[in-house]
Every structure is written in structure tokens, then in C-alpha cells.
């Protein structure tokens, strides 16, 4: 039973999770006999939380912490300690914990939370059934609680309702690499209460080189305090085994980066186009004479759904740029006029239109006498026997083009689109890309800007050396 003096002592740790962890657990005894306190990285994260909350200027601003790490560093133990501190030092605190899968949540994350609740000196404060932890005080079980909440792409209400105005909210993502972007986005939009302590923690092995967990360390790094933990630097890990892994696979191998060093892989296991190739293309600058001899190819990728965008692109040799992005527009004649004007402006040698939703635009263009416009069916037959369909063939050619020196604009949406699609394993070995429906199930948008690039590889194109008369000499691309 917690003594009265314990209540006063715990209150002193309101903004000091590290002090709480040191004082509230019996280090060196029982289950903690081999531990003298939190591990060094755990202490650093706990102190980071304490510093944020102790500063009146930052206290009521959301604190976002992302930890990418190798295996065995004590991530679940950290979740258990922080959750106990958060609940113990703020009346009516609300905590939501989710993980990559419900199995992970039930068998790994939540048992660790239960363990640390049991080990704490104030264990009698809480009831800890299978997937929740709440105040044992009568009448407080609904307002003062933590819940393990599986996520679903189609059911994000639990993350949209994270409100606890004037008190404390803690949101924990475990194995965050595999939590869908949609859940991240909904959670981000919900953490808006003013005068509220808001802490968002994301932990995980950096298994994917795409998605919101990756972007905590890249695109959104200005919003997140980030830690990348090498398992070899952490107390209690099997250093001999880790060294064997490094010797077997190499320091710079993706398996060592992900499983030991806490670094994101050069390419996720199923990622079709590597981030390294795309980033190199984004930083590549070409002189006009390196591409202006090549055919000019315009492409149009129509919007599929209401939240997609229509994209018109232009590729000339190794040079690609996005000419227009337009919100979903069902006026085929209007779009056809825009495309026709761009065809004239860029003196295009070919215009390729995705046939999925582009047949009406093509028909409008034919009415205008646009003879170079062709429809491309992504599901059509591939001319490459190693590819399942036309879509896979075009994406393969675009991947090769990037490796061979292709240049793209500094456009984060285009970059994300290119590195988003993953491959689907097939017994016959043919290249197959996941469907747009499957991408959306992973929380990724339709890769419209990337499709505008890959469309330019639909068919070989001949560039006439003069416009007045079609010559016999031509350049192909």
C-alpha cells in the first residue's frame, strides 16, 4: 500500500520522469537485480521529456520524440516506465498505446506495461487487465486511464478523439515503421488542446525507408526530437552476437543498419525504387545541351479519387519536370485544352495519357485534331517478358532511367511517390507492383506524380529534326 509520504514524493516528479523511474522501482532487487537504474538511452529520453515540461515556454507545446533503434535495447521497458510516470503524476491522465499489429500489442508491448505497473511502489493505484490500465479509485476508471488500442486504416476514431484539455495526453506508437500514415495524420490533427501537456512517442526498428516514421528523421525532423540507438552501445545487449551479425553481413548492409545500428535501410525489403537513387536524381543538375536533343514527351495522369490530383509532366531525355497539378477535375474538355496548349508550348513529339480515367480527355483531344495523343493502359501487356504488365514495365524503365542519370525536380511529393510502391512476390519471378488500393491500405496516396514520369516510358518516341517537313533522320528515346 502506498504511504501518504509516497503521494507527496510522487507529486514532486510531475515534470521529472527520470527521477520518478529512479525512485519508484526497486533497482538491484528481485526482477531488477541486474539493473541499477534506467539504461543510458532511456534516461536521456526521460530527461528530454522532463526538460520540455519543466520549461513554461514549451510545456503546453506538443512534444514529439522518435526513437529508431536496433533490437534488444529495452523499448518496451521504456514505454512501461514512461507510462507509469505519466499516469502517476497527473490526475485524469489519458494514454493511448498502439503498435504495428494487435499481436505485438497483446503479447509484447502491453505485458511490459503491466510488468512495470506491478514493479512500481504505487502498484496499488492501478487496475491492469489485459489491454488497459486505469485508476483503482472508484469513479475514476474512465477518466484516468491508459488503453492499448489496435489501429485500423478504416477505423481511426480512437486516434481522432485524443482530447484531455488542461491535463495530460500521452500517445505511444510501438514498432512505428509499420503503422499506416493515415493513423499518424489523424493523430497529428487531434493533438490540438491548449494548456495541455501532450507527449507523442514513436519507437521502432527502422524497417521501412518510406512512411511517416521515416519522415520523423527527414521531412519532419524540425518537429521531432529524434534518437537513433545502436544496440552495441546499450547496456545488457549481447555484444558478441551483434558482432557476429556485423561480420556476417557487413557494417553497411541493410540488415545491420536496421537490426543493430538503428539506421534506415537504403531500400526497404520490398521497395521497388531505392531512396538512394531518387535522392541522387533530385540533386542532379543538367545543362540544356545534355537533354535538348531528345524527344519531348508530355504525360497526363488523371486523378483517380477525390483526394488525388491530376498531373501533367514533361520528359526530355534525362530531364523531367511537373508542368501542372490540378485537383480532381471531371471536365475533360477543359483538361484537354490545357494539355493542348502545353503540347504547343513545348513542341511535344508525343503525348501519353493514362487510360484509366483519361479516355474522355483523349476523345476531346482527337476532336481538336491532336494526332500525337495516345492512351496507355497500365494493365496492358508488357513488351518486357520479365514484367507482369505495362505498369511494371514502365516503372522498371523509370527505375533504370534514374540509375542512368535522370534528373527530377526538388519535389518531396514526387520523391515520396517514387519510393512508395513495393513489389509483390511471384513464383514466376516477374516484376509486379502492389496495386494503388494496397498502397492506400498502407496509408500511402496514389503516386500520381511518379506515374506522370513513368508514363513517358510507355513507347519509343521519335524526334523530328525540323517541324516544317518530317525528315527521315530522327532521334529516338
CSV table of C-alpha atoms in Angstrom, one decimal:
chain,number,residue,atom,x,y,z
A,1,UNK,CA,0.0,0.0,0.0
A,2,UNK,CA,1.3,3.4,-0.9
A,3,UNK,CA,2.1,5.6,2.1
A,4,UNK,CA,1.0,9.2,2.5
A,5,UNK,CA,4.6,10.3,2.1
A,6,UNK,CA,4.8,8.5,-1.1
A,7,UNK,CA,1.9,10.5,-2.6
A,8,UNK,CA,3.8,13.7,-1.8
A,9,UNK,CA,7.1,12.3,-3.2
A,10,UNK,CA,5.4,11.2,-6.4
A,11,UNK,CA,3.9,14.7,-6.9
A,12,UNK,CA,7.4,16.1,-6.9
A,13,UNK,CA,8.1,14.1,-10.1
A,14,UNK,CA,5.3,15.8,-12.1
A,15,UNK,CA,7.8,17.0,-14.6
A,16,UNK,CA,10.7,14.6,-13.9
A,17,UNK,CA,10.2,11.1,-15.4
A,18,UNK,CA,13.8,10.2,-14.8
A,19,UNK,CA,13.6,11.0,-11.1
A,20,UNK,CA,10.4,9.0,-10.9
A,21,UNK,CA,12.0,6.0,-12.6
A,22,UNK,CA,15.0,6.1,-10.3
A,23,UNK,CA,12.9,6.4,-7.2
A,24,UNK,CA,9.7,4.3,-7.8
A,25,UNK,CA,11.3,1.0,-8.8
A,26,UNK,CA,13.4,-1.3,-6.6
A,27,UNK,CA,16.6,-1.3,-8.7
A,28,UNK,CA,19.0,-4.0,-7.8
A,29,UNK,CA,16.3,-6.2,-6.2
A,30,UNK,CA,14.0,-9.0,-7.4
A,31,UNK,CA,13.3,-8.8,-11.2
A,32,UNK,CA,15.6,-5.8,-11.4
A,33,UNK,CA,18.5,-7.3,-9.6
A,34,UNK,CA,20.8,-6.9,-12.6
A,35,UNK,CA,19.9,-3.2,-13.1
A,36,UNK,CA,21.0,-0.1,-11.2
A,37,UNK,CA,18.6,2.2,-13.0
A,38,UNK,CA,17.3,3.1,-16.4
A,39,UNK,CA,19.7,2.4,-19.3
A,40,UNK,CA,21.6,5.4,-20.6
A,41,UNK,CA,19.4,6.0,-23.6
A,42,UNK,CA,16.2,5.5,-21.6
A,43,UNK,CA,17.5,8.1,-19.1
A,44,UNK,CA,18.3,10.6,-22.0
A,45,UNK,CA,14.8,10.3,-23.4
A,46,UNK,CA,13.2,10.7,-19.9
A,47,UNK,CA,15.3,13.8,-19.2
A,48,UNK,CA,14.3,15.2,-22.6
A,49,UNK,CA,10.6,14.9,-21.5
A,50,UNK,CA,11.5,16.5,-18.2
A,51,UNK,CA,13.3,19.4,-19.8
A,52,UNK,CA,10.3,20.1,-22.1
A,53,UNK,CA,7.7,20.0,-19.3
A,54,UNK,CA,9.9,22.0,-16.9
A,55,UNK,CA,10.1,24.9,-19.3
A,56,UNK,CA,6.9,27.1,-19.1
A,57,UNK,CA,7.6,28.2,-22.7
A,58,UNK,CA,7.4,24.7,-24.1
A,59,UNK,CA,5.2,22.8,-21.5
A,60,UNK,CA,2.0,23.2,-23.5
A,61,UNK,CA,3.5,22.7,-26.9
A,62,UNK,CA,3.3,19.1,-28.2
A,63,UNK,CA,6.5,17.1,-27.6
A,64,UNK,CA,7.2,14.6,-30.3
A,65,UNK,CA,10.0,12.0,-29.7
A,66,UNK,CA,11.0,9.4,-32.3
A,67,UNK,CA,13.5,6.6,-31.4
A,68,UNK,CA,14.8,4.3,-34.2
A,69,UNK,CA,16.9,1.5,-32.8
A,70,UNK,CA,18.4,-1.9,-33.2
A,71,UNK,CA,17.0,-4.9,-31.3
A,72,UNK,CA,17.1,-5.5,-27.6
A,73,UNK,CA,17.6,-2.0,-26.3
A,74,UNK,CA,14.6,-2.0,-23.9
A,75,UNK,CA,12.0,-0.1,-25.9
A,76,UNK,CA,9.0,-1.8,-24.2
A,77,UNK,CA,10.6,-1.3,-20.8
A,78,UNK,CA,10.9,2.4,-21.7
A,79,UNK,CA,7.2,2.5,-22.6
A,80,UNK,CA,6.4,0.9,-19.3
A,81,UNK,CA,8.4,3.4,-17.2
A,82,UNK,CA,7.1,6.5,-19.0
A,83,UNK,CA,3.5,5.3,-18.9
A,84,UNK,CA,3.7,4.7,-15.2
A,85,UNK,CA,5.3,8.1,-14.6
A,86,UNK,CA,2.7,9.9,-16.8
A,87,UNK,CA,-0.3,8.2,-15.1
A,88,UNK,CA,1.1,8.6,-11.6
A,89,UNK,CA,2.0,12.3,-11.7
A,90,UNK,CA,-1.1,13.7,-13.4
A,91,UNK,CA,-4.7,13.2,-12.3
A,92,UNK,CA,-7.0,12.0,-15.1
A,93,UNK,CA,-4.1,11.5,-17.5
A,94,UNK,CA,-5.1,9.8,-20.8
A,95,UNK,CA,-2.7,7.4,-22.5
A,96,UNK,CA,-3.2,5.6,-25.8
A,97,UNK,CA,-0.7,2.9,-26.9
A,98,UNK,CA,-0.7,1.2,-30.3
A,99,UNK,CA,1.7,-1.0,-32.2
A,100,UNK,CA,2.3,-2.4,-35.7
A,101,UNK,CA,-0.1,-5.3,-35.0
A,102,UNK,CA,-2.6,-6.3,-32.4
A,103,UNK,CA,-0.4,-9.4,-31.7
A,104,UNK,CA,2.6,-7.1,-30.9
A,105,UNK,CA,0.4,-5.0,-28.7
A,106,UNK,CA,-1.1,-8.0,-26.8
A,107,UNK,CA,2.0,-10.2,-26.5
A,108,UNK,CA,4.9,-7.8,-26.2
A,109,UNK,CA,4.0,-4.1,-25.6
A,110,UNK,CA,1.2,-4.4,-23.0
A,111,UNK,CA,2.8,-7.2,-20.9
A,112,UNK,CA,5.7,-4.9,-20.4
A,113,UNK,CA,3.4,-2.1,-19.3
A,114,UNK,CA,1.8,-4.5,-16.9
A,115,UNK,CA,5.2,-5.6,-15.6
A,116,UNK,CA,6.3,-2.1,-14.8
A,117,UNK,CA,3.0,-1.2,-13.2
A,118,UNK,CA,3.5,-4.3,-10.9
A,119,UNK,CA,7.1,-3.4,-10.1
A,120,UNK,CA,6.2,0.2,-9.1
A,121,UNK,CA,5.9,1.3,-5.5
A,122,UNK,CA,2.4,2.6,-6.2
A,123,UNK,CA,1.2,-0.6,-7.8
A,124,UNK,CA,-2.0,-0.4,-5.7
A,125,UNK,CA,-3.1,2.7,-7.5
A,126,UNK,CA,-4.0,0.8,-10.7
A,127,UNK,CA,-6.1,-1.9,-12.1
A,128,UNK,CA,-4.3,-3.5,-15.0
A,129,UNK,CA,-6.4,-6.0,-17.0
A,130,UNK,CA,-5.4,-7.4,-20.4
A,131,UNK,CA,-5.4,-4.2,-22.6
A,132,UNK,CA,-5.8,-1.3,-20.2
A,133,UNK,CA,-4.6,0.4,-17.0
A,134,UNK,CA,-6.8,2.6,-15.0
A,135,UNK,CA,-7.3,4.2,-11.6
A,136,UNK,CA,-8.4,1.8,-8.9
A,137,UNK,CA,-10.1,4.8,-7.2
A,138,UNK,CA,-13.9,4.3,-7.6
A,139,UNK,CA,-15.4,6.5,-10.3
A,140,UNK,CA,-12.1,7.4,-11.9
A,141,UNK,CA,-11.7,4.4,-14.2
A,142,UNK,CA,-13.0,6.2,-17.3
A,143,UNK,CA,-11.2,9.5,-16.9
A,144,UNK,CA,-7.8,8.3,-15.6
A,145,UNK,CA,-6.6,5.5,-17.8
A,146,UNK,CA,-4.3,4.1,-20.4
A,147,UNK,CA,-5.5,1.9,-23.3
A,148,UNK,CA,-3.8,-0.5,-25.7
A,149,UNK,CA,-5.7,0.3,-29.0
A,150,UNK,CA,-5.1,-1.6,-32.2
A,151,UNK,CA,-5.2,0.6,-35.2
A,152,UNK,CA,-7.2,0.2,-38.4
A,153,UNK,CA,-6.9,2.1,-41.7
A,154,UNK,CA,-10.7,2.2,-41.8
A,155,UNK,CA,-11.4,3.0,-38.2
A,156,UNK,CA,-9.2,5.8,-36.8
A,157,UNK,CA,-11.8,7.3,-34.3
A,158,UNK,CA,-9.8,6.2,-31.3
A,159,UNK,CA,-6.9,8.4,-32.5
A,160,UNK,CA,-9.1,11.3,-33.7
A,161,UNK,CA,-10.6,11.7,-30.2
A,162,UNK,CA,-7.4,12.3,-28.2
A,163,UNK,CA,-8.6,15.2,-26.1
A,164,UNK,CA,-7.9,15.9,-22.5
A,165,UNK,CA,-7.9,19.7,-22.2
A,166,UNK,CA,-6.0,21.2,-19.3
A,167,UNK,CA,-4.4,17.8,-18.3
A,168,UNK,CA,-2.1,15.4,-20.0
A,169,UNK,CA,-2.2,13.2,-23.1
A,170,UNK,CA,0.4,10.6,-24.0
A,171,UNK,CA,0.3,8.8,-27.3
A,172,UNK,CA,2.7,5.9,-27.9
A,173,UNK,CA,3.5,4.2,-31.2
A,174,UNK,CA,5.4,0.9,-30.8
A,175,UNK,CA,7.1,-0.6,-33.9
A,176,UNK,CA,6.1,2.7,-35.6
A,177,UNK,CA,7.6,1.9,-39.0
A,178,UNK,CA,4.6,-0.3,-39.8
A,179,UNK,CA,1.8,1.9,-38.6
A,180,UNK,CA,-0.1,3.4,-41.5
A,181,UNK,CA,0.4,7.0,-42.4
A,182,UNK,CA,-3.3,7.7,-42.1
A,183,UNK,CA,-3.1,6.9,-38.4
A,184,UNK,CA,-0.2,9.3,-38.0
A,185,UNK,CA,-2.2,12.0,-39.8
A,186,UNK,CA,-5.4,11.5,-37.8
A,187,UNK,CA,-3.4,11.5,-34.6
A,188,UNK,CA,-1.5,14.7,-35.5
A,189,UNK,CA,-4.7,16.5,-36.2
A,190,UNK,CA,-6.2,15.5,-32.9
A,191,UNK,CA,-3.4,16.8,-30.6
A,192,UNK,CA,-4.7,20.3,-30.5
A,193,UNK,CA,-5.9,21.0,-27.0
A,194,UNK,CA,-4.4,24.2,-25.5
A,195,UNK,CA,-2.9,24.4,-22.0
A,196,UNK,CA,-2.4,20.6,-22.1
A,197,UNK,CA,0.7,18.5,-21.7
A,198,UNK,CA,0.9,16.5,-25.0
A,199,UNK,CA,3.6,13.8,-25.4
A,200,UNK,CA,3.9,11.7,-28.6
A,201,UNK,CA,6.4,8.9,-28.5
A,202,UNK,CA,7.3,6.7,-31.5
A,203,UNK,CA,9.6,3.7,-31.1
A,204,UNK,CA,10.7,1.1,-33.6
A,205,UNK,CA,13.2,-0.7,-35.7
A,206,UNK,CA,13.6,1.4,-38.8
A,207,UNK,CA,12.5,-1.4,-41.2
A,208,UNK,CA,11.0,0.9,-43.9
A,209,UNK,CA,12.6,3.6,-45.8
A,210,UNK,CA,9.2,5.2,-46.5
A,211,UNK,CA,6.3,6.4,-44.4
A,212,UNK,CA,5.8,8.8,-41.5
A,213,UNK,CA,8.2,7.1,-39.1
A,214,UNK,CA,11.0,7.6,-41.7
A,215,UNK,CA,10.0,11.2,-42.2
A,216,UNK,CA,10.3,11.9,-38.5
A,217,UNK,CA,14.0,11.8,-39.2
A,218,UNK,CA,13.9,13.6,-42.6
A,219,UNK,CA,11.0,15.7,-43.8
A,220,UNK,CA,9.5,16.4,-40.4
A,221,UNK,CA,12.8,16.4,-38.4
A,222,UNK,CA,12.2,20.0,-37.4
A,223,UNK,CA,9.1,18.8,-35.4
A,224,UNK,CA,10.5,15.7,-33.8
A,225,UNK,CA,13.3,15.1,-31.3
A,226,UNK,CA,15.0,12.1,-32.7
A,227,UNK,CA,17.2,9.4,-31.4
A,228,UNK,CA,19.0,6.6,-33.3
A,229,UNK,CA,20.3,3.9,-31.0
A,230,UNK,CA,22.9,1.4,-31.9
A,231,UNK,CA,22.3,-1.9,-30.0
A,232,UNK,CA,26.0,-2.3,-29.4
A,233,UNK,CA,26.1,0.9,-27.3
A,234,UNK,CA,23.3,-0.3,-24.9
A,235,UNK,CA,23.9,-2.0,-21.6
A,236,UNK,CA,22.7,-5.6,-21.4
A,237,UNK,CA,22.7,-6.5,-25.1
A,238,UNK,CA,24.7,-9.5,-26.4
A,239,UNK,CA,27.7,-7.8,-27.9
A,240,UNK,CA,29.3,-11.0,-29.1
A,241,UNK,CA,26.2,-12.0,-31.1
A,242,UNK,CA,25.9,-8.5,-32.5
A,243,UNK,CA,29.5,-8.5,-33.6
A,244,UNK,CA,28.9,-11.9,-35.4
A,245,UNK,CA,26.0,-10.3,-37.3
A,246,UNK,CA,28.2,-7.4,-38.4
A,247,UNK,CA,31.0,-9.8,-39.5
A,248,UNK,CA,28.5,-11.9,-41.4
A,249,UNK,CA,26.6,-9.2,-43.2
A,250,UNK,CA,28.8,-6.1,-43.2
A,251,UNK,CA,28.6,-2.8,-41.3
A,252,UNK,CA,26.8,-1.1,-44.2
A,253,UNK,CA,24.4,-3.9,-45.0
A,254,UNK,CA,20.7,-3.1,-44.6
A,255,UNK,CA,20.2,-5.9,-42.1
A,256,UNK,CA,22.9,-4.4,-39.8
A,257,UNK,CA,21.6,-0.9,-40.3
A,258,UNK,CA,18.0,-1.9,-39.3
A,259,UNK,CA,18.6,-4.6,-36.7
A,260,UNK,CA,21.7,-3.2,-35.0
A,261,UNK,CA,22.6,0.3,-35.8
A,262,UNK,CA,19.1,1.9,-35.7
A,263,UNK,CA,19.6,3.3,-39.2
A,264,UNK,CA,17.1,3.3,-42.0
A,265,UNK,CA,17.8,0.9,-44.9
A,266,UNK,CA,19.0,2.1,-48.3
A,267,UNK,CA,15.8,0.4,-49.6
A,268,UNK,CA,13.1,-1.4,-47.8
A,269,UNK,CA,13.0,-5.1,-48.5
A,270,UNK,CA,10.1,-4.8,-51.0
A,271,UNK,CA,10.7,-1.2,-52.1
A,272,UNK,CA,10.9,-1.1,-55.9
A,273,UNK,CA,13.0,2.1,-56.4
A,274,UNK,CA,15.6,2.9,-53.8
A,275,UNK,CA,15.6,6.1,-51.9
A,276,UNK,CA,19.3,6.5,-52.7
A,277,UNK,CA,18.6,6.6,-56.5
A,278,UNK,CA,15.7,9.0,-56.1
A,279,UNK,CA,17.6,11.4,-53.8
A,280,UNK,CA,20.5,11.4,-56.3
A,281,UNK,CA,18.2,12.3,-59.1
A,282,UNK,CA,16.7,15.1,-57.0
A,283,UNK,CA,20.1,16.6,-56.5
A,284,UNK,CA,21.2,16.3,-60.1
A,285,UNK,CA,21.6,19.4,-62.3
A,286,UNK,CA,21.8,19.1,-66.1
A,287,UNK,CA,22.9,21.6,-68.7
A,288,UNK,CA,20.4,22.0,-71.6
A,289,UNK,CA,22.8,20.5,-74.1
A,290,UNK,CA,22.6,17.3,-72.1
A,291,UNK,CA,19.0,16.7,-73.0
A,292,UNK,CA,17.6,19.2,-75.5
A,293,UNK,CA,18.4,16.9,-78.5
A,294,UNK,CA,16.0,14.3,-77.2
A,295,UNK,CA,12.2,13.9,-78.0
A,296,UNK,CA,9.8,16.0,-75.8
A,297,UNK,CA,7.2,13.7,-74.2
A,298,UNK,CA,4.2,15.1,-72.4
A,299,UNK,CA,2.2,12.9,-70.0
A,300,UNK,CA,-1.1,13.1,-68.2
A,301,UNK,CA,-2.0,11.1,-65.2
A,302,UNK,CA,-5.7,11.8,-64.3
A,303,UNK,CA,-7.0,11.9,-60.7
A,304,UNK,CA,-8.5,8.5,-59.6
A,305,UNK,CA,-10.4,9.7,-56.5
A,306,UNK,CA,-11.4,12.9,-54.8
A,307,UNK,CA,-8.2,13.3,-52.8
A,308,UNK,CA,-5.9,12.6,-55.8
A,309,UNK,CA,-4.5,15.2,-58.2
A,310,UNK,CA,-4.3,15.3,-61.9
A,311,UNK,CA,-0.7,15.7,-63.1
A,312,UNK,CA,0.8,16.8,-66.4
A,313,UNK,CA,4.5,16.1,-66.8
A,314,UNK,CA,7.2,16.6,-69.4
A,315,UNK,CA,10.3,14.5,-70.0
A,316,UNK,CA,13.1,15.2,-72.5
A,317,UNK,CA,15.9,12.7,-72.3
A,318,UNK,CA,17.4,12.8,-68.8
A,319,UNK,CA,15.3,15.8,-67.7
A,320,UNK,CA,11.8,15.6,-66.2
A,321,UNK,CA,9.6,18.2,-64.6
A,322,UNK,CA,6.0,18.5,-63.5
A,323,UNK,CA,4.1,21.1,-65.6
A,324,UNK,CA,0.7,21.2,-63.8
A,325,UNK,CA,-1.0,19.7,-60.8
A,326,UNK,CA,-4.8,20.1,-60.8
A,327,UNK,CA,-7.3,18.9,-58.2
A,328,UNK,CA,-9.7,16.2,-59.5
A,329,UNK,CA,-11.5,17.7,-62.4
A,330,UNK,CA,-14.2,15.9,-64.4
A,331,UNK,CA,-14.3,18.5,-67.2
A,332,UNK,CA,-12.5,16.6,-69.9
A,333,UNK,CA,-12.7,19.4,-72.4
A,334,UNK,CA,-11.1,21.9,-70.0
A,335,UNK,CA,-8.2,19.5,-69.3
A,336,UNK,CA,-7.8,18.7,-73.0
A,337,UNK,CA,-7.4,22.4,-73.7
A,338,UNK,CA,-4.8,22.8,-71.0
A,339,UNK,CA,-2.9,19.8,-72.4
A,340,UNK,CA,-3.2,21.0,-76.0
A,341,UNK,CA,-1.7,24.4,-75.0
A,342,UNK,CA,1.2,22.7,-73.3
A,343,UNK,CA,1.8,20.5,-76.3
A,344,UNK,CA,2.1,23.6,-78.5
A,345,UNK,CA,4.2,25.4,-76.0
A,346,UNK,CA,6.7,22.6,-75.6
A,347,UNK,CA,6.5,21.4,-79.2
A,348,UNK,CA,5.9,17.9,-77.9
A,349,UNK,CA,6.7,14.9,-80.0
A,350,UNK,CA,4.3,12.6,-78.1
A,351,UNK,CA,1.6,12.9,-75.6
A,352,UNK,CA,0.8,9.8,-73.4
A,353,UNK,CA,-2.4,9.7,-71.3
A,354,UNK,CA,-3.2,7.1,-68.6
A,355,UNK,CA,-6.2,5.2,-70.0
A,356,UNK,CA,-7.7,4.5,-66.5
A,357,UNK,CA,-9.6,7.8,-66.4
A,358,UNK,CA,-8.2,9.5,-69.4
A,359,UNK,CA,-10.3,8.3,-72.3
A,360,UNK,CA,-12.6,11.3,-72.2
A,361,UNK,CA,-9.6,13.6,-72.4
A,362,UNK,CA,-8.2,11.6,-75.3
A,363,UNK,CA,-11.5,11.9,-77.2
A,364,UNK,CA,-11.6,15.6,-76.6
A,365,UNK,CA,-8.1,15.9,-78.0
A,366,UNK,CA,-8.9,13.8,-81.1
A,367,UNK,CA,-11.8,16.2,-81.7
A,368,UNK,CA,-9.3,19.0,-81.7
A,369,UNK,CA,-7.1,17.2,-84.2
A,370,UNK,CA,-4.4,16.2,-81.8
A,371,UNK,CA,-2.8,13.3,-83.6
A,372,UNK,CA,0.1,12.7,-81.2
A,373,UNK,CA,-2.1,11.8,-78.3
A,374,UNK,CA,-2.0,8.1,-77.2
A,375,UNK,CA,-3.8,6.3,-74.4
A,376,UNK,CA,-1.7,4.0,-72.2
A,377,UNK,CA,-3.3,1.1,-70.3
A,378,UNK,CA,-1.3,0.3,-67.1
A,379,UNK,CA,-2.9,-3.1,-67.0
A,380,UNK,CA,-2.0,-3.8,-70.6
A,381,UNK,CA,0.5,-6.3,-72.0
A,382,UNK,CA,4.2,-5.7,-71.3
A,383,UNK,CA,6.7,-5.8,-74.1
A,384,UNK,CA,9.2,-7.0,-71.4
A,385,UNK,CA,8.7,-10.7,-70.6
A,386,UNK,CA,10.1,-10.1,-67.1
A,387,UNK,CA,7.3,-7.7,-66.2
A,388,UNK,CA,3.7,-8.7,-65.4
A,389,UNK,CA,2.0,-5.8,-67.2
A,390,UNK,CA,2.6,-2.4,-68.8
A,391,UNK,CA,2.7,-0.7,-65.4
A,392,UNK,CA,5.6,-2.8,-64.2
A,393,UNK,CA,7.4,-2.3,-67.5
A,394,UNK,CA,7.2,1.5,-67.3
A,395,UNK,CA,8.2,1.6,-63.7
A,396,UNK,CA,11.2,-0.6,-64.4
A,397,UNK,CA,12.3,1.7,-67.2
A,398,UNK,CA,11.9,4.7,-65.0
A,399,UNK,CA,14.0,3.0,-62.3
A,400,UNK,CA,16.7,2.3,-64.9
A,401,UNK,CA,16.5,5.9,-66.1
A,402,UNK,CA,17.1,7.2,-62.5
A,403,UNK,CA,20.1,5.0,-62.2
A,404,UNK,CA,21.5,6.1,-65.5
A,405,UNK,CA,21.4,9.8,-64.7
A,406,UNK,CA,17.8,11.0,-64.8
A,407,UNK,CA,17.1,14.3,-63.1
A,408,UNK,CA,13.9,15.2,-61.3
A,409,UNK,CA,12.8,18.5,-59.6
A,410,UNK,CA,13.2,19.2,-55.9
A,411,UNK,CA,9.7,18.0,-55.2
A,412,UNK,CA,9.1,16.0,-52.0
A,413,UNK,CA,5.7,14.7,-53.2
A,414,UNK,CA,7.4,13.3,-56.4
A,415,UNK,CA,10.2,11.7,-54.2
A,416,UNK,CA,7.6,10.1,-51.9
A,417,UNK,CA,5.6,8.8,-54.9
A,418,UNK,CA,8.7,7.2,-56.5
A,419,UNK,CA,9.9,5.4,-53.4
A,420,UNK,CA,6.4,4.4,-52.2
A,421,UNK,CA,5.4,1.3,-54.3
A,422,UNK,CA,6.5,-2.1,-53.2
A,423,UNK,CA,6.9,-5.3,-55.2
A,424,UNK,CA,4.6,-8.4,-54.9
A,425,UNK,CA,6.4,-11.7,-54.8
A,426,UNK,CA,5.6,-14.1,-57.7
A,427,UNK,CA,6.5,-17.7,-58.3
A,428,UNK,CA,7.3,-17.0,-61.9
A,429,UNK,CA,9.7,-14.2,-61.0
A,430,UNK,CA,8.0,-11.5,-63.0
A,431,UNK,CA,8.0,-7.9,-61.6
A,432,UNK,CA,4.7,-7.0,-60.2
A,433,UNK,CA,4.0,-3.8,-58.2
A,434,UNK,CA,1.4,-3.6,-55.5
A,435,UNK,CA,-1.9,-2.0,-56.5
A,436,UNK,CA,-2.9,1.5,-55.7
A,437,UNK,CA,-5.6,0.1,-53.5
A,438,UNK,CA,-2.9,-1.8,-51.5
A,439,UNK,CA,-0.8,1.4,-51.3
A,440,UNK,CA,-3.8,3.3,-49.8
A,441,UNK,CA,-4.3,0.5,-47.3
A,442,UNK,CA,-0.7,1.2,-46.1
A,443,UNK,CA,-1.7,4.8,-45.8
A,444,UNK,CA,0.1,6.0,-49.0
A,445,UNK,CA,-1.6,8.2,-51.6
A,446,UNK,CA,-1.9,7.3,-55.3
A,447,UNK,CA,1.6,8.1,-56.7
A,448,UNK,CA,0.2,10.4,-59.4
A,449,UNK,CA,3.4,12.5,-59.9
A,450,UNK,CA,5.5,9.4,-60.2
A,451,UNK,CA,3.0,7.9,-62.7
A,452,UNK,CA,3.4,11.1,-64.8
A,453,UNK,CA,7.1,10.3,-65.0
A,454,UNK,CA,6.7,6.6,-65.7
A,455,UNK,CA,4.1,7.2,-68.5
A,456,UNK,CA,6.9,8.8,-70.5
A,457,UNK,CA,8.4,5.4,-71.0
A,458,UNK,CA,5.2,3.8,-72.5
A,459,UNK,CA,6.5,3.6,-76.1
A,460,UNK,CA,9.6,4.7,-78.0
A,461,UNK,CA,9.3,8.2,-79.4
A,462,UNK,CA,10.9,9.8,-82.5
A,463,UNK,CA,12.0,13.4,-82.5
A,464,UNK,CA,11.8,15.2,-85.9
A,465,UNK,CA,14.8,17.4,-86.6
A,466,UNK,CA,12.5,20.0,-88.1
A,467,UNK,CA,8.9,20.9,-87.8
A,468,UNK,CA,8.2,22.1,-91.3
A,469,UNK,CA,8.7,18.8,-93.0
A,470,UNK,CA,9.1,15.4,-91.4
A,471,UNK,CA,12.7,14.3,-92.2
A,472,UNK,CA,13.9,10.8,-92.4
A,473,UNK,CA,16.7,11.4,-89.8
A,474,UNK,CA,15.4,11.2,-86.2
A,475,UNK,CA,16.4,10.7,-82.6
A,476,UNK,CA,14.6,8.1,-80.5
A,477,UNK,CA,14.0,7.9,-76.8
